PDB file of C-alpha atoms in Angstrom:
ATOM      1  CA  MET A   1     123.085 237.174 119.325  1.00  0.00           C
ATOM      2  CA  ALA A   2     123.205 235.669 115.951  1.00  0.00           C
ATOM      3  CA  LYS A   3     124.948 237.786 113.392  1.00  0.00           C
ATOM      4  CA  LYS A   4     122.889 239.036 110.521  1.00  0.00           C
ATOM      5  CA  ARG A   5     124.001 237.778 107.166  1.00  0.00           C
ATOM      6  CA  LYS A   6     124.772 240.519 104.729  1.00  0.00           C
ATOM      7  CA  LYS A   7     123.196 240.235 101.357  1.00  0.00           C
ATOM      8  CA  ARG A   8     125.769 240.218  98.569  1.00  0.00           C
ATOM      9  CA  ARG A   9     125.007 242.487  95.720  1.00  0.00           C
ATOM     10  CA  ARG A  10     125.225 241.007  92.289  1.00  0.00           C
ATOM     11  CA  ARG A  11     127.511 243.299  90.478  1.00  0.00           C
ATOM     12  CA  GLY A  12     127.616 243.663  86.756  1.00  0.00           C
ATOM     13  CA  GLY A  13     124.423 241.767  86.009  1.00  0.00           C
ATOM     14  CA  LEU A  14     123.122 244.374  83.614  1.00  0.00           C
ATOM     15  CA  GLY A  15     126.591 244.969  82.246  1.00  0.00           C
ATOM     16  CA  ARG A  16     126.983 241.331  81.347  1.00  0.00           C
ATOM     17  CA  LEU A  17     123.752 241.505  79.419  1.00  0.00           C
ATOM     18  CA  LEU A  18     124.627 244.693  77.605  1.00  0.00           C
ATOM     19  CA  ARG A  19     128.151 243.691  76.632  1.00  0.00           C
ATOM     20  CA  PRO A  20     127.182 241.115  73.933  1.00  0.00           C
ATOM     21  CA  LEU A  21     124.531 243.461  72.654  1.00  0.00           C
ATOM     22  CA  SER A  22     127.036 246.274  72.263  1.00  0.00           C
ATOM     23  CA  VAL A  23     129.389 243.911  70.382  1.00  0.00           C
ATOM     24  CA  LEU A  24     126.586 242.937  68.036  1.00  0.00           C
ATOM     25  CA  LEU A  25     125.644 246.558  67.474  1.00  0.00           C
ATOM     26  CA  ALA A  26     129.254 247.470  66.734  1.00  0.00           C
ATOM     27  CA  ALA A  27     129.582 244.591  64.278  1.00  0.00           C
ATOM     28  CA  ALA A  28     126.343 245.602  62.583  1.00  0.00           C
ATOM     29  CA  ALA A  29     127.617 249.153  62.283  1.00  0.00           C
ATOM     30  CA  VAL A  30     130.860 247.945  60.690  1.00  0.00           C
ATOM     31  CA  VAL A  31     128.998 245.739  58.208  1.00  0.00           C
ATOM     32  CA  THR A  32     126.638 248.583  57.362  1.00  0.00           C
ATOM     33  CA  ALA A  33     129.551 250.920  56.781  1.00  0.00           C
ATOM     34  CA  LEU A  34     131.293 248.384  54.570  1.00  0.00           C
ATOM     35  CA  THR A  35     128.225 247.738  52.447  1.00  0.00           C
ATOM     36  CA  LEU A  36     127.428 251.424  52.107  1.00  0.00           C
ATOM     37  CA  PHE A  37     130.830 252.837  51.301  1.00  0.00           C
ATOM     38  CA  PHE A  38     132.789 250.141  49.427  1.00  0.00           C
ATOM     39  CA  LYS A  39     131.177 249.969  46.015  1.00  0.00           C
ATOM     40  CA  VAL A  40     132.697 248.875  42.710  1.00  0.00           C
ATOM     41  CA  GLU A  41     133.477 251.995  40.702  1.00  0.00           C
ATOM     42  CA  HIS A  42     136.402 250.828  38.571  1.00  0.00           C
ATOM     43  CA  ILE A  43     137.052 247.425  36.958  1.00  0.00           C
ATOM     44  CA  THR A  44     140.436 246.764  35.376  1.00  0.00           C
ATOM     45  CA  VAL A  45     141.773 243.698  33.538  1.00  0.00           C
ATOM     46  CA  THR A  46     145.373 242.493  33.329  1.00  0.00           C
ATOM     47  CA  GLY A  47     146.834 239.643  31.294  1.00  0.00           C
ATOM     48  CA  ALA A  48     144.329 239.769  28.447  1.00  0.00           C
ATOM     49  CA  GLY A  49     145.430 239.270  24.842  1.00  0.00           C
ATOM     50  CA  ARG A  50     142.966 237.234  22.852  1.00  0.00           C
ATOM     51  CA  TYR A  51     139.964 238.851  24.534  1.00  0.00           C
ATOM     52  CA  GLN A  52     139.136 242.500  24.980  1.00  0.00           C
ATOM     53  CA  ALA A  53     138.916 243.816  28.537  1.00  0.00           C
ATOM     54  CA  SER A  54     135.269 244.670  27.877  1.00  0.00           C
ATOM     55  CA  GLU A  55     134.533 241.013  27.019  1.00  0.00           C
ATOM     56  CA  ILE A  56     136.100 239.814  30.246  1.00  0.00           C
ATOM     57  CA  ILE A  57     134.272 242.396  32.343  1.00  0.00           C
ATOM     58  CA  ALA A  58     130.958 241.477  30.711  1.00  0.00           C
ATOM     59  CA  ALA A  59     131.596 237.774  31.357  1.00  0.00           C
ATOM     60  CA  SER A  60     132.387 238.477  35.017  1.00  0.00           C
ATOM     61  CA  GLY A  61     128.859 239.671  35.709  1.00  0.00           C
ATOM     62  CA  VAL A  62     130.198 242.471  37.932  1.00  0.00           C
ATOM     63  CA  GLU A  63     128.766 245.939  37.436  1.00  0.00           C
ATOM     64  CA  PRO A  64     129.554 249.384  38.849  1.00  0.00           C
ATOM     65  CA  GLY A  65     127.711 249.826  42.113  1.00  0.00           C
ATOM     66  CA  ASP A  66     128.072 246.207  43.221  1.00  0.00           C
ATOM     67  CA  ASN A  67     129.319 245.747  46.753  1.00  0.00           C
ATOM     68  CA  LEU A  68     133.068 245.186  46.763  1.00  0.00           C
ATOM     69  CA  VAL A  69     133.158 243.546  50.196  1.00  0.00           C
ATOM     70  CA  LEU A  70     130.472 240.953  49.532  1.00  0.00           C
ATOM     71  CA  LEU A  71     131.756 240.099  46.049  1.00  0.00           C
ATOM     72  CA  ASP A  72     131.959 236.326  45.476  1.00  0.00           C
ATOM     73  CA  ARG A  73     135.339 236.044  43.776  1.00  0.00           C
ATOM     74  CA  TYR A  74     134.938 232.338  43.092  1.00  0.00           C
ATOM     75  CA  ARG A  75     131.709 232.888  41.158  1.00  0.00           C
ATOM     76  CA  VAL A  76     133.263 235.768  39.233  1.00  0.00           C
ATOM     77  CA  ALA A  77     136.226 233.586  38.230  1.00  0.00           C
ATOM     78  CA  GLN A  78     133.981 230.660  37.292  1.00  0.00           C
ATOM     79  CA  ARG A  79     131.796 232.824  35.039  1.00  0.00           C
ATOM     80  CA  ILE A  80     134.810 234.079  33.108  1.00  0.00           C
ATOM     81  CA  TYR A  81     136.452 230.637  32.920  1.00  0.00           C
ATOM     82  CA  THR A  82     133.277 229.103  31.479  1.00  0.00           C
ATOM     83  CA  ALA A  83     132.298 231.900  29.102  1.00  0.00           C
ATOM     84  CA  LEU A  84     135.754 232.502  27.620  1.00  0.00           C
ATOM     85  CA  PRO A  85     137.389 229.137  26.881  1.00  0.00           C
ATOM     86  CA  TYR A  86     140.884 230.426  26.059  1.00  0.00           C
ATOM     87  CA  ILE A  87     141.173 231.757  29.620  1.00  0.00           C
ATOM     88  CA  THR A  88     142.504 229.095  31.975  1.00  0.00           C
ATOM     89  CA  ASP A  89     143.106 231.036  35.188  1.00  0.00           C
ATOM     90  CA  VAL A  90     141.203 233.962  36.715  1.00  0.00           C
ATOM     91  CA  ARG A  91     142.138 235.907  39.837  1.00  0.00           C
ATOM     92  CA  PRO A  92     139.718 238.669  40.863  1.00  0.00           C
ATOM     93  CA  LYS A  93     141.296 241.012  43.402  1.00  0.00           C
ATOM     94  CA  GLN A  94     139.442 243.580  45.488  1.00  0.00           C
ATOM     95  CA  GLU A  95     141.393 246.808  45.764  1.00  0.00           C
ATOM     96  CA  PHE A  96     139.709 248.989  48.340  1.00  0.00           C
ATOM     97  CA  PRO A  97     137.988 251.325  48.447  1.00  0.00           C
ATOM     98  CA  ASN A  98     136.388 250.995  44.988  1.00  0.00           C
ATOM     99  CA  ARG A  99     138.389 248.959  42.460  1.00  0.00           C
ATOM    100  CA  LEU A 100     138.177 245.364  41.216  1.00  0.00           C
ATOM    101  CA  ASN A 101     141.134 244.063  39.232  1.00  0.00           C
ATOM    102  CA  ILE A 102     140.668 240.871  37.222  1.00  0.00           C
ATOM    103  CA  GLU A 103     143.914 239.082  36.404  1.00  0.00           C
ATOM    104  CA  VAL A 104     143.621 236.425  33.715  1.00  0.00           C
ATOM    105  CA  THR A 105     145.907 233.859  32.120  1.00  0.00           C
ATOM    106  CA  GLU A 106     145.226 232.825  28.541  1.00  0.00           C
ATOM    107  CA  THR A 107     146.192 229.613  26.784  1.00  0.00           C
ATOM    108  CA  LYS A 108     146.673 228.227  23.285  1.00  0.00           C
ATOM    109  CA  ALA A 109     145.580 225.015  21.606  1.00  0.00           C
ATOM    110  CA  ILE A 110     148.235 222.305  21.379  1.00  0.00           C
ATOM    111  CA  ALA A 111     146.271 219.452  19.783  1.00  0.00           C
ATOM    112  CA  ALA A 112     142.983 218.457  18.180  1.00  0.00           C
ATOM    113  CA  ILE A 113     140.792 215.451  18.891  1.00  0.00           C
ATOM    114  CA  ARG A 114     137.578 214.214  17.343  1.00  0.00           C
ATOM    115  CA  GLY A 115     134.344 214.126  19.289  1.00  0.00           C
ATOM    116  CA  ALA A 116     130.638 214.625  18.581  1.00  0.00           C
ATOM    117  CA  ASP A 117     131.111 214.949  14.806  1.00  0.00           C
ATOM    118  CA  ALA A 118     133.707 217.718  15.071  1.00  0.00           C
ATOM    119  CA  TYR A 119     137.325 218.312  15.959  1.00  0.00           C
ATOM    120  CA  TRP A 120     137.998 219.886  19.340  1.00  0.00           C
ATOM    121  CA  LEU A 121     141.034 221.989  20.121  1.00  0.00           C
ATOM    122  CA  ILE A 122     142.518 221.292  23.540  1.00  0.00           C
ATOM    123  CA  SER A 123     144.914 223.198  25.766  1.00  0.00           C
ATOM    124  CA  GLY A 124     147.898 221.758  27.580  1.00  0.00           C
ATOM    125  CA  GLY A 125     145.770 221.659  30.705  1.00  0.00           C
ATOM    126  CA  GLY A 126     143.092 219.621  28.961  1.00  0.00           C
ATOM    127  CA  LYS A 127     140.480 222.350  28.522  1.00  0.00           C
ATOM    128  CA  LEU A 128     138.322 222.009  25.411  1.00  0.00           C
ATOM    129  CA  LEU A 129     138.640 225.353  23.665  1.00  0.00           C
ATOM    130  CA  GLU A 130     136.376 225.170  20.617  1.00  0.00           C
ATOM    131  CA  ALA A 131     134.960 222.897  17.937  1.00  0.00           C
ATOM    132  CA  VAL A 132     136.529 223.313  14.486  1.00  0.00           C
ATOM    133  CA  ASP A 133     136.375 221.668  11.082  1.00  0.00           C
ATOM    134  CA  ALA A 134     138.984 219.320   9.635  1.00  0.00           C
ATOM    135  CA  ALA A 135     140.795 222.121   7.800  1.00  0.00           C
ATOM    136  CA  ALA A 136     141.341 224.121  11.006  1.00  0.00           C
ATOM    137  CA  ALA A 137     142.259 220.987  12.975  1.00  0.00           C
ATOM    138  CA  ALA A 138     145.001 220.204  10.452  1.00  0.00           C
ATOM    139  CA  ASP A 139     147.112 223.015  11.942  1.00  0.00           C
ATOM    140  CA  TYR A 140     147.516 221.024  15.172  1.00  0.00           C
ATOM    141  CA  LEU A 141     148.801 217.661  16.294  1.00  0.00           C
ATOM    142  CA  GLU A 142     145.911 215.214  15.891  1.00  0.00           C
ATOM    143  CA  ILE A 143     144.885 212.687  18.521  1.00  0.00           C
ATOM    144  CA  ALA A 144     143.707 209.664  16.513  1.00  0.00           C
ATOM    145  CA  GLY A 145     142.200 206.310  17.446  1.00  0.00           C
ATOM    146  CA  VAL A 146     140.191 207.690  20.358  1.00  0.00           C
ATOM    147  CA  GLU A 147     137.490 210.371  20.673  1.00  0.00           C
ATOM    148  CA  ALA A 148     136.604 212.916  23.341  1.00  0.00           C
ATOM    149  CA  GLU A 149     133.631 211.856  25.441  1.00  0.00           C
ATOM    150  CA  ASP A 150     130.694 214.306  25.651  1.00  0.00           C
ATOM    151  CA  PRO A 151     132.795 217.316  24.586  1.00  0.00           C
ATOM    152  CA  SER A 152     131.625 220.875  25.207  1.00  0.00           C
ATOM    153  CA  VAL A 153     133.265 224.295  25.243  1.00  0.00           C
ATOM    154  CA  SER A 154     135.286 224.967  28.422  1.00  0.00           C
ATOM    155  CA  ALA A 155     134.853 221.393  29.681  1.00  0.00           C
ATOM    156  CA  SER A 156     137.828 219.223  30.626  1.00  0.00           C
ATOM    157  CA  LEU A 157     138.922 216.534  28.204  1.00  0.00           C
ATOM    158  CA  ARG A 158     137.434 213.131  29.006  1.00  0.00           C
ATOM    159  CA  LEU A 159     138.096 209.851  27.220  1.00  0.00           C
ATOM    160  CA  PRO A 160     135.990 206.677  27.271  1.00  0.00           C
ATOM    161  CA  GLU A 161     136.655 204.272  30.131  1.00  0.00           C
ATOM    162  CA  ASP A 162     137.743 201.578  27.694  1.00  0.00           C
ATOM    163  CA  ALA A 163     140.275 203.824  25.957  1.00  0.00           C
ATOM    164  CA  PRO A 164     143.850 202.449  26.111  1.00  0.00           C
ATOM    165  CA  ILE A 165     145.083 205.723  27.590  1.00  0.00           C
ATOM    166  CA  THR A 166     143.656 208.116  30.159  1.00  0.00           C
ATOM    167  CA  ALA A 167     143.170 211.810  29.515  1.00  0.00           C
ATOM    168  CA  GLY A 168     145.806 212.576  32.146  1.00  0.00           C
ATOM    169  CA  ARG A 169     148.436 210.401  30.498  1.00  0.00           C
ATOM    170  CA  LEU A 170     147.628 211.788  27.069  1.00  0.00           C
ATOM    171  CA  LEU A 171     148.070 215.339  28.329  1.00  0.00           C
ATOM    172  CA  GLU A 172     151.324 214.301  29.983  1.00  0.00           C
ATOM    173  CA  LEU A 173     152.658 213.155  26.611  1.00  0.00           C
ATOM    174  CA  LEU A 174     151.530 216.336  24.859  1.00  0.00           C
ATOM    175  CA  ASN A 175     153.183 218.518  27.472  1.00  0.00           C
ATOM    176  CA  VAL A 176     156.431 216.543  27.252  1.00  0.00           C
ATOM    177  CA  LEU A 177     156.451 217.107  23.497  1.00  0.00           C
ATOM    178  CA  GLN A 178     155.840 220.809  24.016  1.00  0.00           C
ATOM    179  CA  GLN A 179     158.484 221.226  26.721  1.00  0.00           C
ATOM    180  CA  ARG A 180     161.090 219.442  24.603  1.00  0.00           C
ATOM    181  CA  GLY A 181     160.318 221.521  21.513  1.00  0.00           C
ATOM    182  CA  ALA A 182     158.947 218.538  19.597  1.00  0.00           C
ATOM    183  CA  LEU A 183     155.263 219.466  19.443  1.00  0.00           C
ATOM    184  CA  THR A 184     155.335 221.403  16.173  1.00  0.00           C
ATOM    185  CA  ARG A 185     157.148 218.540  14.418  1.00  0.00           C
ATOM    186  CA  SER A 186     154.681 215.932  15.650  1.00  0.00           C
ATOM    187  CA  GLU A 187     151.758 215.151  13.346  1.00  0.00           C
ATOM    188  CA  THR A 188     149.613 212.565  15.157  1.00  0.00           C
ATOM    189  CA  VAL A 189     149.393 210.521  18.305  1.00  0.00           C
ATOM    190  CA  ASP A 190     147.552 207.361  17.315  1.00  0.00           C
ATOM    191  CA  CYS A 191     145.887 205.435  20.141  1.00  0.00           C
ATOM    192  CA  GLY A 192     144.076 202.971  17.885  1.00  0.00           C
ATOM    193  CA  ASP A 193     146.246 200.011  18.912  1.00  0.00           C
ATOM    194  CA  PRO A 194     145.357 198.778  22.435  1.00  0.00           C
ATOM    195  CA  ARG A 195     148.974 197.701  23.058  1.00  0.00           C
ATOM    196  CA  ILE A 196     151.086 200.649  21.907  1.00  0.00           C
ATOM    197  CA  LEU A 197     150.662 204.257  20.896  1.00  0.00           C
ATOM    198  CA  VAL A 198     152.275 205.574  17.752  1.00  0.00           C
ATOM    199  CA  LEU A 199     153.656 209.087  17.375  1.00  0.00           C
ATOM    200  CA  ALA A 200     154.103 210.343  13.816  1.00  0.00           C
ATOM    201  CA  TYR A 201     157.143 212.610  13.967  1.00  0.00           C
ATOM    202  CA  ASP A 202     158.952 214.876  11.532  1.00  0.00           C
ATOM    203  CA  GLY A 203     157.173 213.437   8.500  1.00  0.00           C
ATOM    204  CA  ARG A 204     159.650 210.516   8.579  1.00  0.00           C
ATOM    205  CA  PHE A 205     159.095 208.347  11.607  1.00  0.00           C
ATOM    206  CA  GLN A 206     156.458 206.283  13.389  1.00  0.00           C
ATOM    207  CA  VAL A 207     157.558 206.185  17.019  1.00  0.00           C
ATOM    208  CA  GLU A 208     156.152 203.293  19.071  1.00  0.00           C
ATOM    209  CA  MET A 209     155.804 203.474  22.864  1.00  0.00           C
ATOM    210  CA  PHE A 210     153.851 201.632  25.519  1.00  0.00           C
ATOM    211  CA  TYR A 211     151.008 203.529  27.173  1.00  0.00           C
ATOM    212  CA  ASP A 212     152.608 203.201  30.609  1.00  0.00           C
ATOM    213  CA  ALA A 213     156.047 204.370  29.443  1.00  0.00           C
ATOM    214  CA  ASN A 214     157.997 207.179  31.042  1.00  0.00           C
ATOM    215  CA  PHE A 215     157.174 209.633  28.273  1.00  0.00           C
ATOM    216  CA  ASP A 216     159.830 212.182  29.138  1.00  0.00           C
ATOM    217  CA  PHE A 217     162.518 209.493  29.166  1.00  0.00           C
ATOM    218  CA  LYS A 218     161.368 207.933  25.885  1.00  0.00           C
ATOM    219  CA  ILE A 219     160.872 211.215  24.014  1.00  0.00           C
ATOM    220  CA  ALA A 220     164.344 212.327  25.101  1.00  0.00           C
ATOM    221  CA  GLY A 221     165.806 209.130  23.611  1.00  0.00           C
ATOM    222  CA  MET A 222     163.790 209.505  20.421  1.00  0.00           C
ATOM    223  CA  LEU A 223     164.959 213.075  19.894  1.00  0.00           C
ATOM    224  CA  GLU A 224     168.572 212.131  20.505  1.00  0.00           C
ATOM    225  CA  ALA A 225     168.330 209.397  17.893  1.00  0.00           C
ATOM    226  CA  VAL A 226     166.561 211.530  15.283  1.00  0.00           C
ATOM    227  CA  HIS A 227     168.781 214.590  15.588  1.00  0.00           C
ATOM    228  CA  GLU A 228     172.148 213.088  16.526  1.00  0.00           C
ATOM    229  CA  LYS A 229     172.344 209.482  15.314  1.00  0.00           C
ATOM    230  CA  LEU A 230     170.098 208.958  12.313  1.00  0.00           C
ATOM    231  CA  GLU A 231     170.827 210.331   8.869  1.00  0.00           C
ATOM    232  CA  PRO A 232     168.555 213.083   7.447  1.00  0.00           C
ATOM    233  CA  ASN A 233     167.321 210.759   4.700  1.00  0.00           C
ATOM    234  CA  GLU A 234     166.430 207.851   6.992  1.00  0.00           C
ATOM    235  CA  THR A 235     162.790 206.968   7.619  1.00  0.00           C
ATOM    236  CA  GLY A 236     160.996 204.143   9.380  1.00  0.00           C
ATOM    237  CA  ILE A 237     159.550 202.838  12.619  1.00  0.00           C
ATOM    238  CA  ILE A 238     161.358 203.846  15.779  1.00  0.00           C
ATOM    239  CA  ARG A 239     160.626 201.333  18.513  1.00  0.00           C
ATOM    240  CA  MET A 240     160.894 202.756  22.022  1.00  0.00           C
ATOM    241  CA  THR A 241     159.319 199.670  23.569  1.00  0.00           C
ATOM    242  CA  PHE A 242     162.353 198.271  25.328  1.00  0.00           C
ATOM    243  CA  SER A 243     161.708 198.756  29.038  1.00  0.00           C
ATOM    244  CA  ASN A 244     165.312 198.574  30.257  1.00  0.00           C
ATOM    245  CA  ASP A 245     166.887 201.235  28.067  1.00  0.00           C
ATOM    246  CA  ASN A 246     166.238 204.402  26.166  1.00  0.00           C
ATOM    247  CA  GLU A 247     167.677 203.213  22.882  1.00  0.00           C
ATOM    248  CA  ALA A 248     165.780 203.923  19.671  1.00  0.00           C
ATOM    249  CA  HIS A 249     165.564 200.895  17.381  1.00  0.00           C
ATOM    250  CA  LEU A 250     164.918 201.904  13.779  1.00  0.00           C
ATOM    251  CA  ILE A 251     163.129 199.608  11.355  1.00  0.00           C
ATOM    252  CA  PRO A 252     163.379 201.271   7.916  1.00  0.00           C
ATOM    253  CA  PHE A 253     160.291 201.562   5.778  1.00  0.00           C
ATOM    254  CA  PRO A 254     160.458 199.279   2.718  1.00  0.00           C
ATOM    255  CA  GLU A 255     161.541 201.137  -0.402  1.00  0.00           C
TER     256      GLU A 255
END
């Protein structure tokens, strides 16, 4: 006799269907719990100096009762960065169960540049901080011979395409001057000549450099000459345009 074939039972068919559903239900329960229980109740600010904590909180757009889990930290940081120009870095941090801490870094103006019928103060990172008049701009190193392109508060410094120097290179020079303690004794950086830039320094010297120079190397040589080699009563043009050395060549002003 032929043997009867036994029918195999399909085990776990319903279980396989229910398993993904149970995972989805569990995930939904977790999300629901997070959105219900983790609300912003306290907002703190660290690192503020120029601005009041209340100003920073208002600029953040975050209010008590907002969901802490779903908070878009990037948008919070961008709101503060744009609304408060002297803030250059923002780090919102969720501290569960109910606190948001906003850590900020503030900056200062290091130079002024003309643009759109005003002077604009700029930070070392190239952020345009505010428009000021000539009297206020006089307290800072002036960028001459070139103007900021389409300036606006909290925007990054941009220069015209046909400018002899890029914004990045200009900021590099300014930061070298600041790091070497020479910024406060520098009066202007003149980019009016398409071949060389001229730094007015210490009320006595016109320092000439090429736009593609190693600024740190050249400024180091200029400072050594001014403070260690030249006499206190000497004035003139210091040429730092010799590519193979860091020697400062002084051409005295005519008496």
